[in-house]
PDB file of C-alpha atoms in Angstrom:
ATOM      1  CA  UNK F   3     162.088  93.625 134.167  1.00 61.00           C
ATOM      2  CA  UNK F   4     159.046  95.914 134.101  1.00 60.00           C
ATOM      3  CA  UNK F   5     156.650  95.964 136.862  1.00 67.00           C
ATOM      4  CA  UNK F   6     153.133  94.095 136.112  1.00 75.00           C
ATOM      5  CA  UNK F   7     149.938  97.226 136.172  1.00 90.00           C
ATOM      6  CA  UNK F   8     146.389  96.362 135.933  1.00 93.00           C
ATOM      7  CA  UNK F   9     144.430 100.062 135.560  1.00 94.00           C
ATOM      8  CA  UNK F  10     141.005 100.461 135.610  1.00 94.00           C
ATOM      9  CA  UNK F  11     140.384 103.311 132.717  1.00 95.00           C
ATOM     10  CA  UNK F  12     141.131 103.287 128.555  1.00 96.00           C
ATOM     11  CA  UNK F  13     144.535 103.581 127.901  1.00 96.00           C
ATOM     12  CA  UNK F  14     146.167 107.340 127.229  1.00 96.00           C
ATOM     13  CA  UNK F  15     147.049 108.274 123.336  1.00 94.00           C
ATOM     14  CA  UNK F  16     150.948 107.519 123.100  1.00 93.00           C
ATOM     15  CA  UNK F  17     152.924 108.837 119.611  1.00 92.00           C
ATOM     16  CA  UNK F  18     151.590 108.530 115.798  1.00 96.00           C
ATOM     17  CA  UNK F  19     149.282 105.616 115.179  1.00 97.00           C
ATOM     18  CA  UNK F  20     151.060 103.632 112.310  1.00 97.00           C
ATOM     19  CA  UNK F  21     148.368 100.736 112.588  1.00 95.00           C
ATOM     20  CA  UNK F  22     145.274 100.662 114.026  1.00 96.00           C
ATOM     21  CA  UNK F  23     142.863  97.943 113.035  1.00 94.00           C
ATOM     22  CA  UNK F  24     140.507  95.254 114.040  1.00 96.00           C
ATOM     23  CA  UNK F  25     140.614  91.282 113.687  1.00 95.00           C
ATOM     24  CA  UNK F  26     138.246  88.038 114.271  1.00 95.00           C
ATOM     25  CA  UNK F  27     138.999  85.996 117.470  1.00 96.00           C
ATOM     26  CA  UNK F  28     140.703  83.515 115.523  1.00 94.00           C
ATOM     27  CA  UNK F  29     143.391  81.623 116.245  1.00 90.00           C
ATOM     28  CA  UNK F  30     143.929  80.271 112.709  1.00 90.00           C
ATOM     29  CA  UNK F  31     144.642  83.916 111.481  1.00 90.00           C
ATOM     30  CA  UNK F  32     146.697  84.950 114.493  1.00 90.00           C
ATOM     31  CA  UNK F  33     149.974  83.929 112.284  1.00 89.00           C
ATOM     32  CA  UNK F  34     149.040  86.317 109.773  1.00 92.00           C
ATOM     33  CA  UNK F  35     148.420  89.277 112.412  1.00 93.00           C
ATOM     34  CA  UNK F  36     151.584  88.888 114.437  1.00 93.00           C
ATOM     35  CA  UNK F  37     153.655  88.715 110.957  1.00 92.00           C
ATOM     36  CA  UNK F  38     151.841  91.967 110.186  1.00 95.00           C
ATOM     37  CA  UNK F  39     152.510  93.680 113.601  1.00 96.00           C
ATOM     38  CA  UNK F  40     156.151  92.575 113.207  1.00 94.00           C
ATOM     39  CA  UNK F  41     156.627  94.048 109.656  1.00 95.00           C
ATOM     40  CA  UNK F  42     155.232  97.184 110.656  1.00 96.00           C
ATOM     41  CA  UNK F  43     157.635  97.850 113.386  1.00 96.00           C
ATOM     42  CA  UNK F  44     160.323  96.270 111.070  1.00 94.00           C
ATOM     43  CA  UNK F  45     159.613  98.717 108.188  1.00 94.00           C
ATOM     44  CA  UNK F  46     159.829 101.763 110.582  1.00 94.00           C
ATOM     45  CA  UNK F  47     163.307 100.820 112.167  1.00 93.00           C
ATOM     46  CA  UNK F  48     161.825  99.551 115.787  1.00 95.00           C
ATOM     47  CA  UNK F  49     163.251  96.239 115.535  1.00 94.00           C
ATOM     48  CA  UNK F  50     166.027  94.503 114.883  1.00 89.00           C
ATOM     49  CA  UNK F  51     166.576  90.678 113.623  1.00 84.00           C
ATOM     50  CA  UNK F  52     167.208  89.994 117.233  1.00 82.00           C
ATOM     51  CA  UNK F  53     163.999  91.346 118.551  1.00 88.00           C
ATOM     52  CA  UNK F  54     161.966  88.806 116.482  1.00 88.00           C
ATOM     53  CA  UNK F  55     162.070  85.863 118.694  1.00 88.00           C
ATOM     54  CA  UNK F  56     160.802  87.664 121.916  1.00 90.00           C
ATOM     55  CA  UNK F  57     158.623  90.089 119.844  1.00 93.00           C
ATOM     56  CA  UNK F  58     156.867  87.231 118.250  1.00 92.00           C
ATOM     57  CA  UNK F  59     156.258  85.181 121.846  1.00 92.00           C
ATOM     58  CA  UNK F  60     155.036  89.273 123.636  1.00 95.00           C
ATOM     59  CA  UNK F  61     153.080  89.592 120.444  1.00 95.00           C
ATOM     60  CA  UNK F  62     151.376  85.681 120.548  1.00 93.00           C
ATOM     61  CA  UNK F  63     151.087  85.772 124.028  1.00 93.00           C
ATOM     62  CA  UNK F  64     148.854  89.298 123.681  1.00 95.00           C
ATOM     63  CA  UNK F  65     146.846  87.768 121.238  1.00 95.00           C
ATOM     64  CA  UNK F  66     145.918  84.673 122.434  1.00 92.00           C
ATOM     65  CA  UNK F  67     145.070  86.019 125.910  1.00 93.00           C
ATOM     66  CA  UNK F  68     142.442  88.275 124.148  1.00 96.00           C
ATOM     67  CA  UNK F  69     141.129  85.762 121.721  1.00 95.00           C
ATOM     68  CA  UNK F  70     140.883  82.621 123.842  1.00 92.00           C
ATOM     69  CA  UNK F  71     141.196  84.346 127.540  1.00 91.00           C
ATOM     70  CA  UNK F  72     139.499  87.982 126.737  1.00 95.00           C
ATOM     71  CA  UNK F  73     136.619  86.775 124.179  1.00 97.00           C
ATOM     72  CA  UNK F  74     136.849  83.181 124.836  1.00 95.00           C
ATOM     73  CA  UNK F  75     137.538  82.286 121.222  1.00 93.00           C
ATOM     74  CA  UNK F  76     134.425  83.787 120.199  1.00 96.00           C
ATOM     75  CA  UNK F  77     135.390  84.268 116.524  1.00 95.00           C
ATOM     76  CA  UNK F  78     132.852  86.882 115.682  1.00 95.00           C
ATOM     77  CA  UNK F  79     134.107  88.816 119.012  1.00 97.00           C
ATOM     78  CA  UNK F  80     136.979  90.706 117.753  1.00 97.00           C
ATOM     79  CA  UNK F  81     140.190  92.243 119.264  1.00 97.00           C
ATOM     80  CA  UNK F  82     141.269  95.721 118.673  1.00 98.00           C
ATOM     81  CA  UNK F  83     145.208  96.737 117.638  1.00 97.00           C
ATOM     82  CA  UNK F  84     146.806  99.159 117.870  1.00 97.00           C
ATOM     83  CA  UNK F  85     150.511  99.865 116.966  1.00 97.00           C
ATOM     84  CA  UNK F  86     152.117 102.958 117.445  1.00 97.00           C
ATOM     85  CA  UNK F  87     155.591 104.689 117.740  1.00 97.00           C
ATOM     86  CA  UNK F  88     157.166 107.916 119.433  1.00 96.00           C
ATOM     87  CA  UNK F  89     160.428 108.583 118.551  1.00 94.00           C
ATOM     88  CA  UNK F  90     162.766 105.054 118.722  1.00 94.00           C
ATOM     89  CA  UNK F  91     159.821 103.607 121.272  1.00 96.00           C
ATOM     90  CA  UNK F  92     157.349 101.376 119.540  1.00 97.00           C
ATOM     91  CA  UNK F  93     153.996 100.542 121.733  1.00 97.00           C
ATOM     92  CA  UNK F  94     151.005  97.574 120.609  1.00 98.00           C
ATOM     93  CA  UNK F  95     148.063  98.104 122.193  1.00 98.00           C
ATOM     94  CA  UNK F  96     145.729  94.912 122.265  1.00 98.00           C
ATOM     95  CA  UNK F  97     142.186  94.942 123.421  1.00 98.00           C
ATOM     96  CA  UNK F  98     139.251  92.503 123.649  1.00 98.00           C
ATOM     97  CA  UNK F  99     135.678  92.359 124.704  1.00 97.00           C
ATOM     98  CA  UNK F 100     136.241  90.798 128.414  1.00 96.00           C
ATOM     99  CA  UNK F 101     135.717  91.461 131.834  1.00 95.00           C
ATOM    100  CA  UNK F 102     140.183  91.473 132.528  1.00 94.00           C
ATOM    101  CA  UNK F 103     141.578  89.756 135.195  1.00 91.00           C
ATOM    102  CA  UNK F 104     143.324  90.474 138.384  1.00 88.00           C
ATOM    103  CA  UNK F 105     146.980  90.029 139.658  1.00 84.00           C
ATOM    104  CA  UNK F 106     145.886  87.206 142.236  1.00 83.00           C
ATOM    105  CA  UNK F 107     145.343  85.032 139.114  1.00 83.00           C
ATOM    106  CA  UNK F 108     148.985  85.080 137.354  1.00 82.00           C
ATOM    107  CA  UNK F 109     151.075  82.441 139.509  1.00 79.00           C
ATOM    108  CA  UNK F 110     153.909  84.593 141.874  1.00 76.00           C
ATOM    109  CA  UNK F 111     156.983  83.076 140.149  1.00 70.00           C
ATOM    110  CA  UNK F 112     159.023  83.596 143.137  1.00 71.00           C
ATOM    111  CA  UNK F 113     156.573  80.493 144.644  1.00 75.00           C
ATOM    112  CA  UNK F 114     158.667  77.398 144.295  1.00 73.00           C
ATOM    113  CA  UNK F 115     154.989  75.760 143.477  1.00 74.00           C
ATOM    114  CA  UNK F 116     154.872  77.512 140.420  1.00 76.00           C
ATOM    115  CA  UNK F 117     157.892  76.391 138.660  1.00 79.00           C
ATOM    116  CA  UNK F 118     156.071  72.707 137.631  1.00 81.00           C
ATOM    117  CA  UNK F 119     152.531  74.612 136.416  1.00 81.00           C
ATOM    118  CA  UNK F 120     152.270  74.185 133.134  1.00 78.00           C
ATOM    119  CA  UNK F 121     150.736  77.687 132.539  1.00 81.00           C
ATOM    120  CA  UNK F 122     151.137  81.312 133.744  1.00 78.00           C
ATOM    121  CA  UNK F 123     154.459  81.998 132.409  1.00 86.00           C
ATOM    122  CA  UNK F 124     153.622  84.323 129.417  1.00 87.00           C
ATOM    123  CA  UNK F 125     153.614  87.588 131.677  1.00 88.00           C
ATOM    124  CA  UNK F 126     156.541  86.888 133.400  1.00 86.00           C
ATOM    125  CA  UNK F 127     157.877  86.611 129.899  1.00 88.00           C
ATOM    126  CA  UNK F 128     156.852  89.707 128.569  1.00 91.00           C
ATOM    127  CA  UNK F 129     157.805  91.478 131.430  1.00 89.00           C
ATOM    128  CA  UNK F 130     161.435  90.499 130.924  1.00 88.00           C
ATOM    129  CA  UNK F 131     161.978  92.140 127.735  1.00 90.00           C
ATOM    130  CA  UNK F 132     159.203  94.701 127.266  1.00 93.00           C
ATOM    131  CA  UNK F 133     160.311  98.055 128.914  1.00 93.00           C
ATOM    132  CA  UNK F 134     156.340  98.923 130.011  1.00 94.00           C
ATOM    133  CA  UNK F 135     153.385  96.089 130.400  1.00 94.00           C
ATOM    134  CA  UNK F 136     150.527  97.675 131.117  1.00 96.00           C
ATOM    135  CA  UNK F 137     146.972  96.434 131.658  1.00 96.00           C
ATOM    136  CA  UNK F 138     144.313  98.896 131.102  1.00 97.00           C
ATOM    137  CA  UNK F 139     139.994  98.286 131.445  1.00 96.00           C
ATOM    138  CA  UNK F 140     140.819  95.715 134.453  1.00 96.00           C
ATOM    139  CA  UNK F 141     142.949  93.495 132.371  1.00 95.00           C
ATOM    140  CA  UNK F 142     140.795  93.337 129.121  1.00 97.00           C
ATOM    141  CA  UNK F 143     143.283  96.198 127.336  1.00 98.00           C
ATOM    142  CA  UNK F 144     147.348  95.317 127.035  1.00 97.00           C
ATOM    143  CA  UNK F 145     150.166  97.600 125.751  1.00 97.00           C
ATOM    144  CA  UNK F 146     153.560  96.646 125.206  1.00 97.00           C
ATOM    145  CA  UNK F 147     155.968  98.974 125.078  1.00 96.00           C
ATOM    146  CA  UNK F 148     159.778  98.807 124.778  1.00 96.00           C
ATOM    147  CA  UNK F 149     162.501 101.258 123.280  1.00 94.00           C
ATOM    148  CA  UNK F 150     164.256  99.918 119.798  1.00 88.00           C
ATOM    149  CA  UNK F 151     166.981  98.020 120.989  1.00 71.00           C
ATOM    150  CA  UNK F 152     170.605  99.358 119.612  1.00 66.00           C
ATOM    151  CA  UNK F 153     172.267  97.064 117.310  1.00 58.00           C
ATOM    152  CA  UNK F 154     174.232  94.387 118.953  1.00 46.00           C
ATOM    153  CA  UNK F 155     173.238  95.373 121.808  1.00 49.00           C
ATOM    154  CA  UNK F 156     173.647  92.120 124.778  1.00 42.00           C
ATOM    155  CA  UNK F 157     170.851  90.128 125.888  1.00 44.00           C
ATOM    156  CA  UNK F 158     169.933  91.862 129.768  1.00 47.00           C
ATOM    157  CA  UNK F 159     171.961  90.220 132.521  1.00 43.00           C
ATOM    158  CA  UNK F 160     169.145  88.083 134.118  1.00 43.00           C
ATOM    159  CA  UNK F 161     170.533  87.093 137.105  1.00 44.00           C
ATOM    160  CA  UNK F 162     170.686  90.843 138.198  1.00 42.00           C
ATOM    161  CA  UNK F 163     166.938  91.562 136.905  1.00 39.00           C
ATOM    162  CA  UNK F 164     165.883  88.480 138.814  1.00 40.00           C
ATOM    163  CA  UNK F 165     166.847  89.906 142.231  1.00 42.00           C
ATOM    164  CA  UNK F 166     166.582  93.647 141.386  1.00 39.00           C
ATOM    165  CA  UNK F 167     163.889  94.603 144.312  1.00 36.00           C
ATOM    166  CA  UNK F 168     161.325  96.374 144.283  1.00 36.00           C
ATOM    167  CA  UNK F 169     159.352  94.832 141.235  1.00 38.00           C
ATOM    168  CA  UNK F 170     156.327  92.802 142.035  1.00 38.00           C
ATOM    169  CA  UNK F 171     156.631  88.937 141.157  1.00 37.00           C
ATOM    170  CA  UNK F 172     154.840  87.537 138.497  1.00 40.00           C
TER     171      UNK F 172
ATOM    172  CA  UNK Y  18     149.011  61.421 114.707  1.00 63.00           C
ATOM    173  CA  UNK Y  19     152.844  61.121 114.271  1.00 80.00           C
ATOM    174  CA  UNK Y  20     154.649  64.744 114.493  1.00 92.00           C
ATOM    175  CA  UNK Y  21     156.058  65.043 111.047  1.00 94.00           C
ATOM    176  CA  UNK Y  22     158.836  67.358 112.335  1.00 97.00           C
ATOM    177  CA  UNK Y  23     159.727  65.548 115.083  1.00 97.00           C
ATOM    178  CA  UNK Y  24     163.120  62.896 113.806  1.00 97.00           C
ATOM    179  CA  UNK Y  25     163.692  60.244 116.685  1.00 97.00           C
ATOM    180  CA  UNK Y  26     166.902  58.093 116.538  1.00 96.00           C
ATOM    181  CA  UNK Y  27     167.549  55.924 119.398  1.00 95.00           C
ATOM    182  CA  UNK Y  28     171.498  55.071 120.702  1.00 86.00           C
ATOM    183  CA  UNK Y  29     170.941  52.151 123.058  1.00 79.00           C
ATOM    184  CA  UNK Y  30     168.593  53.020 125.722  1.00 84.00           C
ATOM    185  CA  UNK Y  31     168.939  57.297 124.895  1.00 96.00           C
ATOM    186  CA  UNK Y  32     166.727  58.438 122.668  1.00 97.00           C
ATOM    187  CA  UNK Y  33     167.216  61.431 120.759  1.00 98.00           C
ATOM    188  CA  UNK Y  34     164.596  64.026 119.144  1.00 98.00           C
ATOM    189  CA  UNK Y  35     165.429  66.453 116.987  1.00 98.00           C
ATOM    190  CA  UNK Y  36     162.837  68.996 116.472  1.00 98.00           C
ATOM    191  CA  UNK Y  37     162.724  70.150 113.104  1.00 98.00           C
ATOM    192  CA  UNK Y  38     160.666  72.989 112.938  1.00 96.00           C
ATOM    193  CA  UNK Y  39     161.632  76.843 113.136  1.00 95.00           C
ATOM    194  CA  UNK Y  40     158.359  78.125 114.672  1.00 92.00           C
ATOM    195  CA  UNK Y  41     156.435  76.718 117.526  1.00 93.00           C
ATOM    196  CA  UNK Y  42     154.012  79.105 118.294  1.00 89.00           C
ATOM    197  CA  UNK Y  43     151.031  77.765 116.829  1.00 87.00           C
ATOM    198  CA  UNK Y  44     148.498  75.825 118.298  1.00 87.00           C
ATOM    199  CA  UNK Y  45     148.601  72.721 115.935  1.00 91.00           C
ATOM    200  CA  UNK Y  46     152.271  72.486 115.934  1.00 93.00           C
ATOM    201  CA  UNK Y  47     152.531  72.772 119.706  1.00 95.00           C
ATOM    202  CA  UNK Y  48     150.093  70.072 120.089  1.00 95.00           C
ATOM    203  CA  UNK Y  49     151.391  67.634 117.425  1.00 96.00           C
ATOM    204  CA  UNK Y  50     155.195  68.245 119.061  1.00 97.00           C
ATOM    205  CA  UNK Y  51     153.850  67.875 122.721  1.00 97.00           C
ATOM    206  CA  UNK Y  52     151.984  63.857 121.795  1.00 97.00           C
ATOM    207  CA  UNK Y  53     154.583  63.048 119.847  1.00 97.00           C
ATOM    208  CA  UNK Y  54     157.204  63.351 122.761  1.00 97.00           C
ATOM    209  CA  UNK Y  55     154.558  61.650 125.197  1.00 97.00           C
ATOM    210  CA  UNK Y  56     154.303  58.970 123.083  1.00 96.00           C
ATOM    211  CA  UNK Y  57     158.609  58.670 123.427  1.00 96.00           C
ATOM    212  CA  UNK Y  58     157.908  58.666 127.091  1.00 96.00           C
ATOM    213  CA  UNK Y  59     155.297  56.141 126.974  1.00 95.00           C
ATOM    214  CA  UNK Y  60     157.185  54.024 124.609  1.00 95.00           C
ATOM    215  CA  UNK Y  61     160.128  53.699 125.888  1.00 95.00           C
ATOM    216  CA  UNK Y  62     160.065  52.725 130.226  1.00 92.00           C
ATOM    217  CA  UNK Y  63     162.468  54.649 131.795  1.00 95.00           C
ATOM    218  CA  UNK Y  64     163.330  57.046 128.679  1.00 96.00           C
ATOM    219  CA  UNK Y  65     166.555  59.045 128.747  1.00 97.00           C
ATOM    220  CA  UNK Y  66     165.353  61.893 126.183  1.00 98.00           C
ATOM    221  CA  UNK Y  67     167.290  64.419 124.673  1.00 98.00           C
ATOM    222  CA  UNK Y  68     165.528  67.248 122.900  1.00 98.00           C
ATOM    223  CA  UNK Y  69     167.928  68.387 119.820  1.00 98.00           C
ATOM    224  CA  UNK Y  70     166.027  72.011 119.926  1.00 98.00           C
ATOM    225  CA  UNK Y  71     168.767  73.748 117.664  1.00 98.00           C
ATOM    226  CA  UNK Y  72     166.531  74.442 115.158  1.00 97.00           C
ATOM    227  CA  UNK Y  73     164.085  76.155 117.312  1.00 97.00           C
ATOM    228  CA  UNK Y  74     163.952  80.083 116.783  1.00 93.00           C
ATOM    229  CA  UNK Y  75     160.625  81.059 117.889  1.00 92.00           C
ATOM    230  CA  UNK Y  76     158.378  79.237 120.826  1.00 91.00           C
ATOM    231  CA  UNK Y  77     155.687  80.060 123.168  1.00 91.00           C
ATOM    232  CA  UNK Y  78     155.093  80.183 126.689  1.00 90.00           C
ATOM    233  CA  UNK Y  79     152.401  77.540 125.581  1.00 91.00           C
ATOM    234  CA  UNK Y  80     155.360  75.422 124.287  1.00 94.00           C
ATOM    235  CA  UNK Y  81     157.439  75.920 127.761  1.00 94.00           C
ATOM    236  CA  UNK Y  82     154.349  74.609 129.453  1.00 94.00           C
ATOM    237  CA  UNK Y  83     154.427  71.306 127.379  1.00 96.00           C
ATOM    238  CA  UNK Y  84     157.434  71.084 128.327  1.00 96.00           C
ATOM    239  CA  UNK Y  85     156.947  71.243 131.966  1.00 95.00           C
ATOM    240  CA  UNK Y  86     154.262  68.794 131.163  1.00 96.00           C
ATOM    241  CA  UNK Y  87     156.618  66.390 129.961  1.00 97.00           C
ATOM    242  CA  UNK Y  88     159.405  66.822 132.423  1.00 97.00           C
ATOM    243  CA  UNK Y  89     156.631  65.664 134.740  1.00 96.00           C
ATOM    244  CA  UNK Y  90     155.868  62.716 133.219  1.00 97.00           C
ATOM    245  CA  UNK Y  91     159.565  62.051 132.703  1.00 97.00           C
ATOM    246  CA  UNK Y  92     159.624  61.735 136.237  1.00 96.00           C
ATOM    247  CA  UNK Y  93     157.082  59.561 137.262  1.00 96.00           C
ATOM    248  CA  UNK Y  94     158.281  57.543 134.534  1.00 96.00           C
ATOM    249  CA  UNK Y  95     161.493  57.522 136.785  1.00 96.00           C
ATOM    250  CA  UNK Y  96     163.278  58.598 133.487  1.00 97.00           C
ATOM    251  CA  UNK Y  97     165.312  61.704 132.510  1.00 97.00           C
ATOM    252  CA  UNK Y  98     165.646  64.915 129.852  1.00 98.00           C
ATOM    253  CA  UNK Y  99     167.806  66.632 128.625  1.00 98.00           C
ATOM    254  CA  UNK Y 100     167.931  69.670 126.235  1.00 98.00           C
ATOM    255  CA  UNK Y 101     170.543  70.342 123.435  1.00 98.00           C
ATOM    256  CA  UNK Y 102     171.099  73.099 120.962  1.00 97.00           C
ATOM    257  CA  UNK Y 103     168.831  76.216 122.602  1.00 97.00           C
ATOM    258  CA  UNK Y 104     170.134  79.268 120.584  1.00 94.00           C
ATOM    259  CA  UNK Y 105     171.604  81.587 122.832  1.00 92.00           C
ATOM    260  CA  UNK Y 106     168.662  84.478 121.655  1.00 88.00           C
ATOM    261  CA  UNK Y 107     166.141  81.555 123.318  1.00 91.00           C
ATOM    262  CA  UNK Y 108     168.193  80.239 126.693  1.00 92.00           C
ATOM    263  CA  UNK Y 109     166.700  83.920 128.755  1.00 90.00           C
ATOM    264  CA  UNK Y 110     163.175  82.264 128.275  1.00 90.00           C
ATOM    265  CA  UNK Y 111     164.275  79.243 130.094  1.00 93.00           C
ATOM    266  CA  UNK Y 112     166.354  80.810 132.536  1.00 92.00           C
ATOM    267  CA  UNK Y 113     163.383  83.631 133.504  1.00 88.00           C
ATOM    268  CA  UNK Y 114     160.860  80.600 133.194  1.00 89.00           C
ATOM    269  CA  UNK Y 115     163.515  78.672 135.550  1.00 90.00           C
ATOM    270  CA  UNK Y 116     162.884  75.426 133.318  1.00 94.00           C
ATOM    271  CA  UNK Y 117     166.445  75.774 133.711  1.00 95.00           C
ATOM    272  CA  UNK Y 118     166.220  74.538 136.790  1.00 93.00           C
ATOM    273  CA  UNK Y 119     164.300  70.993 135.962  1.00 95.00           C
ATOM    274  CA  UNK Y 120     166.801  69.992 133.495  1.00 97.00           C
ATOM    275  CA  UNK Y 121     170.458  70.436 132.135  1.00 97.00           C
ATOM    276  CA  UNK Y 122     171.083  72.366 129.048  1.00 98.00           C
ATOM    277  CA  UNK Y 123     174.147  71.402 126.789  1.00 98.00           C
ATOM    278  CA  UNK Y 124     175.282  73.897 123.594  1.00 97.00           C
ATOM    279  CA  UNK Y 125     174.351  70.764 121.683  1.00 96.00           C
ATOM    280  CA  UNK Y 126     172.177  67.155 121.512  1.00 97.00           C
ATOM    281  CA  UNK Y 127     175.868  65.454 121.186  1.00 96.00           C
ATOM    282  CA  UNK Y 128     176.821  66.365 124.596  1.00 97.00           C
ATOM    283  CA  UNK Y 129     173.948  65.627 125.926  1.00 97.00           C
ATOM    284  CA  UNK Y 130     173.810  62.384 124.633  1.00 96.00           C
ATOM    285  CA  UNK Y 131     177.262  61.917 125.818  1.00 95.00           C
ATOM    286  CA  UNK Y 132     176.480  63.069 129.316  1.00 95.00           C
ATOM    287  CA  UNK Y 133     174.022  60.674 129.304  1.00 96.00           C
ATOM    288  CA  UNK Y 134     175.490  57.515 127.825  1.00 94.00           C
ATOM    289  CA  UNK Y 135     178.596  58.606 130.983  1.00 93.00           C
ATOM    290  CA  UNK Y 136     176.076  58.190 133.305  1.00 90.00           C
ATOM    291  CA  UNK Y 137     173.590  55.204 132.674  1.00 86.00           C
ATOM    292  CA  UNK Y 138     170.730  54.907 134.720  1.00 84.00           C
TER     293      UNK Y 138
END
């Protein structure tokens, strides 16, 4: 489990840009743009068929924090994406026009409270299988970063991530 | 509305809903799902609801929080849910989520149906 940031500045260049591209806040297209994001990471060998399912949720969760959250689903506000790749590590950078947010507003998980909200879980999520979550510009900048997963390779004990220490709780 | 993926079949007082739908990440479909279990819950007074989910591949955390809704409602209802079928790619985003917790999970909708009919409320 990776370790929820929120930075202040742009984030820093990482590998070659193999998509970079902007898109209405609209949450009738946001099928299309995830399918795109996935096939470009497909086509260069940074997923596998197993990645799909938690790509696709760290992918719609992204985007419908910036559209809805970020540029509250202003559709002529758009969001900025970017996807890139350095070696077998694949990053998506997503950006929108708002002010961020802090970590006082994503529910602690480890707060027994939290387990009946009905919202706040989609950074916990990501954090699970996404090897860097990074917030950038306060909150109003994400990138997702994880390494291509070999094939076959198990699902990560979760038990043992839930207690390893040191992590702050989302 | 009725949710057009959504097949209910009801074995004396269980009921059992099988969603039929691959994806559940957009809004629509999340919304359509989420009223058509309420209106199980509100139909049927102390509901013991299984949730056939084996054709589920992709969902949202949006999703998990209808659920949550509806485990909550399932309880002041004084009823009871159950979940069948979660492909073992999708049972990490209910154990990290702990939804795990609020509700048992059975490799498939006939257990939990069985379970269920063991243990009448």
């Amino acid at each position: 489990m990776t370790t929820l940031r929120i930075l202040g500045g742009d984030p820093p260049p990482c590998g070659t840009v193999l998509v970079s591209r902007q898109w209405p806040s609209r949450l009738d297209l946001k099928q299309e743009v995830l399918d795109e994001i996935a096939a470009t990471l497909s086509a260069n060998a940074l997923v596998g068929e197993d990645d799909h399912p938690w790509l696709c949720l760290c992918l719609d969760e992204a985007l419908v924090n910036a559209m809805l959250h970020g540029n509250e689903g202003d559709p002529d506000t758009p969001i900025d994406i970017e996807v890139a790749a350095d070696g077998d590590r694949w990053y998506v950078t997503v950006s929108d026009r708002g002010t961020g947010f802090t970590s006082s507003q994503v529910p602690d998980s480890e707060d027994p409270e939290s387990l009946l909200l009905e919202h706040g879980r989609g950074i916990r999520i990501m954090s699970e299988w996404l090897d860097d979550l990074t917030y950038y510009r306060s909150g109003a900048t994400v990138r997702m970063a994880r390494r291509r997963s070999p094939t076959g390779e198990p699902l990560p004990p979760l038990d043992a991530l839930r207690q390893k220490d040191g992590d702050h709780a989302l | 509305m009725p949710c057009d993926f959504l097949m209910v079949q009801v074995y004396d007082k269980i009921v059992l809903a099988k969603v039929m739908k691959e994806r559940l990440l957009d809004p629509a479909s999340i919304a359509s799902l989420s009223e058509g279990l309420s209106e199980l819950v509100d139909r049927h007074p102390r509901i013991s609801l299984v949730i056939d989910a084996a054709d589920i591949g992709y969902l949202s955390s949006a999703m998990l929080g209808k659920l949550v809704a509806l485990y909550k409602a399932i309880k002041v209802a004084k009823g009871r849910i159950a979940m069948g079928g979660v492909k073992p790619q999708l049972m990490p985003l209910f154990k990290v989520t702990q939804i795990d917790k609020l509700m048992p999970f059975f490799n498939d909708a006939g257990q939990a149906v069985t379970e269920f009919r063991r243990s009448p409320l």
